[in-house]
Structure formats: C-alpha cells, structure tokens
GROMACS .gro file of C-alpha atoms in nm:
model
  217
    1MET     CA    1  -0.342  -2.501  -5.654
    2ASP     CA    2  -0.702  -2.494  -5.776
    3ILE     CA    3  -0.870  -2.731  -5.531
    4VAL     CA    4  -1.195  -2.737  -5.729
    5LYS     CA    5  -1.008  -2.839  -6.044
    6VAL     CA    6  -0.830  -3.112  -5.848
    7SER     CA    7  -1.164  -3.246  -5.724
    8GLN     CA    8  -1.303  -3.241  -6.078
    9GLN     CA    9  -1.006  -3.430  -6.219
   10ARG     CA   10  -0.990  -3.695  -5.946
   11TYR     CA   11  -1.149  -4.027  -6.036
   12SER     CA   12  -1.119  -4.392  -5.938
   13ALA     CA   13  -0.862  -4.559  -6.160
   14LYS     CA   14  -0.965  -4.897  -6.300
   15ALA     CA   15  -0.627  -5.009  -6.435
   16TYR     CA   16  -0.271  -4.918  -6.338
   17ASP     CA   17   0.057  -4.903  -6.526
   18PRO     CA   18   0.276  -5.153  -6.334
   19ALA     CA   19   0.593  -4.998  -6.480
   20ARG     CA   20   0.538  -4.660  -6.312
   21GLN     CA   21   0.618  -4.603  -5.947
   22VAL     CA   22   0.517  -4.306  -5.735
   23PRO     CA   23   0.834  -4.133  -5.608
   24GLU     CA   24   0.901  -4.176  -5.239
   25GLU     CA   25   0.898  -3.801  -5.174
   26ILE     CA   26   0.543  -3.782  -5.310
   27MET     CA   27   0.429  -4.080  -5.106
   28GLN     CA   28   0.573  -3.921  -4.794
   29GLN     CA   29   0.353  -3.617  -4.855
   30ILE     CA   30   0.047  -3.840  -4.884
   31TYR     CA   31   0.142  -4.024  -4.564
   32GLU     CA   32   0.170  -3.694  -4.379
   33VAL     CA   33  -0.170  -3.575  -4.500
   34VAL     CA   34  -0.318  -3.905  -4.380
   35ARG     CA   35  -0.138  -3.877  -4.045
   36ASN     CA   36  -0.267  -3.522  -3.998
   37SER     CA   37  -0.629  -3.619  -4.065
   38PRO     CA   38  -0.883  -3.504  -3.806
   39SER     CA   39  -1.072  -3.746  -3.586
   40SER     CA   40  -1.339  -3.699  -3.322
   41VAL     CA   41  -1.177  -3.594  -2.991
   42ASN     CA   42  -0.844  -3.665  -3.162
   43SER     CA   43  -0.904  -4.036  -3.105
   44GLN     CA   44  -0.686  -4.140  -3.401
   45PRO     CA   45  -0.840  -4.491  -3.404
   46TRP     CA   46  -0.647  -4.609  -3.707
   47HIS     CA   47  -0.343  -4.784  -3.842
   48PHE     CA   48  -0.218  -4.786  -4.202
   49ILE     CA   49  -0.038  -5.074  -4.370
   50VAL     CA   50   0.151  -4.983  -4.687
   51ALA     CA   51   0.263  -5.228  -4.954
   52SER     CA   52   0.493  -5.116  -5.236
   53THR     CA   53   0.694  -5.429  -5.315
   54PRO     CA   54   0.566  -5.731  -5.512
   55GLU     CA   55   0.592  -5.936  -5.191
   56GLY     CA   56   0.397  -5.683  -4.988
   57LYS     CA   57   0.128  -5.642  -5.250
   58ALA     CA   58   0.099  -6.021  -5.279
   59ARG     CA   59   0.009  -6.033  -4.911
   60LEU     CA   60  -0.260  -5.768  -4.954
   61ALA     CA   61  -0.380  -5.947  -5.267
   62LYS     CA   62  -0.494  -6.230  -5.041
   63GLY     CA   63  -0.783  -6.002  -4.957
   64VAL     CA   64  -0.894  -5.975  -5.319
   65GLN     CA   65  -0.946  -6.339  -5.412
   66GLY     CA   66  -1.262  -6.532  -5.498
   67GLY     CA   67  -1.558  -6.298  -5.509
   68TYR     CA   68  -1.326  -5.999  -5.480
   69ALA     CA   69  -1.093  -6.097  -5.764
   70PHE     CA   70  -1.216  -5.802  -5.972
   71ASN     CA   71  -0.990  -5.586  -5.754
   72GLU     CA   72  -0.678  -5.804  -5.770
   73ALA     CA   73  -0.511  -5.625  -6.063
   74LYS     CA   74  -0.562  -5.290  -5.889
   75VAL     CA   75  -0.358  -5.424  -5.599
   76ARG     CA   76  -0.083  -5.603  -5.790
   77ASP     CA   77  -0.032  -5.338  -6.063
   78ALA     CA   78  -0.054  -5.025  -5.848
   79SER     CA   79   0.261  -4.854  -5.726
   80HIS     CA   80   0.149  -4.851  -5.361
   81VAL     CA   81  -0.146  -4.993  -5.172
   82ILE     CA   82  -0.259  -4.870  -4.832
   83LEU     CA   83  -0.478  -5.085  -4.610
   84PHE     CA   84  -0.675  -4.862  -4.374
   85CYS     CA   85  -0.733  -5.040  -4.044
   86THR     CA   86  -0.957  -4.944  -3.756
   87ARG     CA   87  -0.917  -5.007  -3.387
   88VAL     CA   88  -1.190  -5.230  -3.249
   89GLU     CA   89  -1.173  -5.103  -2.892
   90ALA     CA   90  -1.063  -4.795  -2.701
   91GLU     CA   91  -0.760  -4.938  -2.523
   92PRO     CA   92  -0.650  -4.733  -2.220
   93ALA     CA   93  -0.286  -4.759  -2.328
   94GLN     CA   94  -0.368  -4.610  -2.669
   95LEU     CA   95  -0.564  -4.322  -2.514
   96GLU     CA   96  -0.275  -4.253  -2.278
   97ARG     CA   97  -0.030  -4.259  -2.570
   98ILE     CA   98  -0.234  -3.990  -2.742
   99LEU     CA   99  -0.237  -3.778  -2.427
  100ASP     CA  100   0.140  -3.811  -2.389
  101LYS     CA  101   0.193  -3.704  -2.751
  102GLU     CA  102  -0.039  -3.407  -2.710
  103GLU     CA  103   0.157  -3.300  -2.403
  104ALA     CA  104   0.490  -3.344  -2.582
  105ASP     CA  105   0.358  -3.130  -2.868
  106GLY     CA  106   0.274  -2.849  -2.627
  107ARG     CA  107  -0.104  -2.867  -2.627
  108PHE     CA  108  -0.141  -2.851  -2.247
  109ALA     CA  109  -0.057  -2.546  -2.039
  110ASP     CA  110  -0.070  -2.753  -1.720
  111ASP     CA  111  -0.202  -3.077  -1.570
  112THR     CA  112  -0.550  -2.928  -1.538
  113VAL     CA  113  -0.575  -2.885  -1.914
  114ARG     CA  114  -0.440  -3.236  -1.967
  115GLY     CA  115  -0.705  -3.370  -1.732
  116TYR     CA  116  -0.978  -3.182  -1.916
  117SER     CA  117  -0.865  -3.329  -2.249
  118ALA     CA  118  -0.850  -3.680  -2.101
  119ASN     CA  119  -1.197  -3.651  -1.948
  120SER     CA  120  -1.348  -3.510  -2.266
  121ARG     CA  121  -1.209  -3.796  -2.474
  122LYS     CA  122  -1.322  -4.049  -2.214
  123HIS     CA  123  -1.673  -3.898  -2.207
  124PHE     CA  124  -1.733  -3.925  -2.580
  125THR     CA  125  -1.565  -4.263  -2.603
  126ASN     CA  126  -1.789  -4.402  -2.329
  127LEU     CA  127  -2.091  -4.237  -2.489
  128HIS     CA  128  -2.034  -4.444  -2.801
  129ARG     CA  129  -1.930  -4.752  -2.606
  130TYR     CA  130  -2.217  -4.770  -2.356
  131THR     CA  131  -2.499  -4.538  -2.465
  132TYR     CA  132  -2.498  -4.554  -2.843
  133LYS     CA  133  -2.325  -4.894  -2.843
  134ASP     CA  134  -2.160  -4.810  -3.175
  135LEU     CA  135  -1.793  -4.765  -3.082
  136PRO     CA  136  -1.656  -4.974  -3.376
  137GLN     CA  137  -1.878  -4.788  -3.624
  138TRP     CA  138  -1.782  -4.451  -3.473
  139TYR     CA  139  -1.417  -4.541  -3.511
  140GLU     CA  140  -1.470  -4.652  -3.871
  141LYS     CA  141  -1.618  -4.311  -3.954
  142GLN     CA  142  -1.295  -4.148  -3.842
  143VAL     CA  143  -1.089  -4.378  -4.064
  144TYR     CA  144  -1.296  -4.277  -4.368
  145ILE     CA  145  -1.199  -3.914  -4.307
  146ALA     CA  146  -0.834  -4.021  -4.347
  147LEU     CA  147  -0.926  -4.211  -4.664
  148GLY     CA  148  -1.087  -3.903  -4.816
  149ASN     CA  149  -0.786  -3.690  -4.730
  150ALA     CA  150  -0.555  -3.946  -4.890
  151MET     CA  151  -0.748  -3.944  -5.217
  152LEU     CA  152  -0.760  -3.565  -5.240
  153ALA     CA  153  -0.391  -3.536  -5.152
  154ALA     CA  154  -0.302  -3.794  -5.416
  155ALA     CA  155  -0.502  -3.609  -5.680
  156ALA     CA  156  -0.338  -3.279  -5.588
  157LEU     CA  157   0.001  -3.446  -5.638
  158GLY     CA  158  -0.091  -3.596  -5.974
  159VAL     CA  159  -0.132  -3.951  -5.841
  160ASP     CA  160  -0.426  -4.172  -5.934
  161SER     CA  161  -0.610  -4.374  -5.671
  162THR     CA  162  -0.881  -4.634  -5.622
  163PRO     CA  163  -1.070  -4.687  -5.295
  164MET     CA  164  -1.175  -5.049  -5.248
  165GLU     CA  165  -1.435  -5.178  -5.005
  166GLY     CA  166  -1.454  -5.496  -5.211
  167ILE     CA  167  -1.202  -5.681  -4.995
  168ASP     CA  168  -1.207  -5.990  -4.774
  169VAL     CA  169  -1.144  -5.831  -4.435
  170GLY     CA  170  -1.132  -6.168  -4.263
  171ALA     CA  171  -0.855  -6.292  -4.491
  172LEU     CA  172  -0.657  -5.972  -4.445
  173ASP     CA  173  -0.702  -5.972  -4.068
  174ALA     CA  174  -0.571  -6.328  -4.056
  175GLU     CA  175  -0.282  -6.268  -4.297
  176LEU     CA  176  -0.157  -5.965  -4.106
  177GLY     CA  177  -0.241  -6.078  -3.752
  178LEU     CA  178  -0.455  -5.770  -3.699
  179HIS     CA  179  -0.683  -5.903  -3.426
  180GLU     CA  180  -0.381  -5.965  -3.206
  181GLN     CA  181  -0.303  -5.594  -3.243
  182GLY     CA  182  -0.655  -5.480  -3.161
  183LEU     CA  183  -0.715  -5.388  -3.526
  184SER     CA  184  -0.936  -5.487  -3.816
  185SER     CA  185  -0.899  -5.409  -4.185
  186LEU     CA  186  -1.157  -5.171  -4.329
  187VAL     CA  187  -1.079  -5.041  -4.678
  188MET     CA  188  -0.788  -5.040  -4.923
  189LEU     CA  189  -0.655  -4.762  -5.143
  190SER     CA  190  -0.444  -4.826  -5.451
  191LEU     CA  191  -0.212  -4.546  -5.563
  192GLY     CA  192  -0.016  -4.509  -5.885
  193TYR     CA  193  -0.056  -4.397  -6.243
  194HIS     CA  194  -0.338  -4.523  -6.460
  195ALA     CA  195  -0.274  -4.745  -6.761
  196ASP     CA  196  -0.347  -4.623  -7.112
  197GLY     CA  197  -0.633  -4.869  -7.129
  198ASP     CA  198  -0.811  -4.734  -6.821
  199PHE     CA  199  -1.159  -4.663  -6.960
  200ASN     CA  200  -1.260  -4.454  -6.659
  201ALA     CA  201  -0.985  -4.201  -6.726
  202LYS     CA  202  -1.162  -4.091  -7.042
  203LEU     CA  203  -1.513  -4.058  -6.900
  204PRO     CA  204  -1.651  -3.724  -6.780
  205LYS     CA  205  -1.719  -3.682  -6.409
  206SER     CA  206  -2.088  -3.703  -6.324
  207ARG     CA  207  -2.235  -3.555  -6.007
  208LEU     CA  208  -2.578  -3.417  -5.924
  209ALA     CA  209  -2.608  -3.040  -5.952
  210GLN     CA  210  -2.543  -2.817  -5.653
  211GLU     CA  211  -2.912  -2.724  -5.629
  212ASP     CA  212  -2.995  -3.093  -5.587
  213LEU     CA  213  -2.747  -3.145  -5.307
  214PHE     CA  214  -2.735  -2.826  -5.104
  215THR     CA  215  -2.992  -2.641  -4.894
  216PHE     CA  216  -2.882  -2.291  -4.797
  217LEU     CA  217  -3.052  -2.141  -4.494
   0.00000   0.00000   0.00000
C-alpha cells in the first residue's frame, strides 16, 4: 500500500450512492482501526455509535435538521454513519475497567507495574481536571485521533468518508440518552461510496506546500 497515494486520493465526499453498501468485512477492519487508536495515557475516553439501517440512520439524522440540514443527505444516503462520542468525566469505574483489560492483555508483570500505570493515568487525568481545568477538551482531542484513523483506514480500503462537525449535539445526546451514559456526541463520520454527481470527487486536492508547513531543525 502506498500510504502517500492514499492520503492524496482521500477527500470528503459530498454525495453518496444510496444503492451501494460497504461490505461488513471491510467495516469490521475500520472498526478495529478505530478501536486500536492511541489516546493519552490509554484513557480511551470514547464511544462509537454505528448506524447502517434506514431506522438507525433516521435516528442520527435528527442531529442534522434545521441549520444542519445541509448534512442530512450525507447521513441518510451513506452506507454507514459513525457518531463519535466523548466521555464527559473520568469515571473511576471506567479507569478501573481499562486497568483490568490491560492486565488481562498481559501488560503488567506484577501488581507494582499495575499500580504505576494506575497512578500515571490518575496523575495526568487530575492534571487536566484540576490544574488545566480542560478535562472535556482533553478527552475530545483523543476522540479526534480516532476520527483521523477512521478516515485514513477507510481511504486505504477504497471507502469514501465525510467528517461532520455540523451536527446538533444536543439533539443527538437527547435522542440517544448519552448524558445518562456519561457521554456526549462530538462529530459524525459518513462512510460509503460517492455518487456520480459528487462534485468534490472530480476536484484536485489542494494543500499548502511542504515548505510552508514544515520547519526542519
């Protein structure tokens, strides 16, 4: 795989072919890339809600009404839509669940190492909670890493995608009962195959030159 070519070919689809579905085996690969995304101190402060049926997409479409209606077709016509959610607090039970999974996966040689990992995660979590007072924003940054991985994985697998911040997070939170789960919606990603009339598919990619963006020391 030529990763540079993949990055050059990836673009944000503006219209989807509703008759084409992404095969489940391809979607499972995308899910795994998302699941394996890195996060600061392995906090994994995310949850992903996937809609692939007309009924499921109709529920997510409640977040693209009114002033966000320009995104509705991208939700209803896409093969799959993923709502990326962020945790709004560092719940002790969630942090313990991560520790237990790390131990089950063989990351700790003994209880001392487990304790070190727990204390390190607690330190940085409390740093953002009490000192920087930006815990929700810190968590959101981690979720965007997963979003970027999802888009690159989709492109590598020949799947088009569209990231959408133009969503009514309040409507989605209410529709899905996210606050009761300690979550809030953040950004949506449509996945599928672009329609023939997608104007953006025919436009060249435009990015500033490397010399404008990089400083090499």
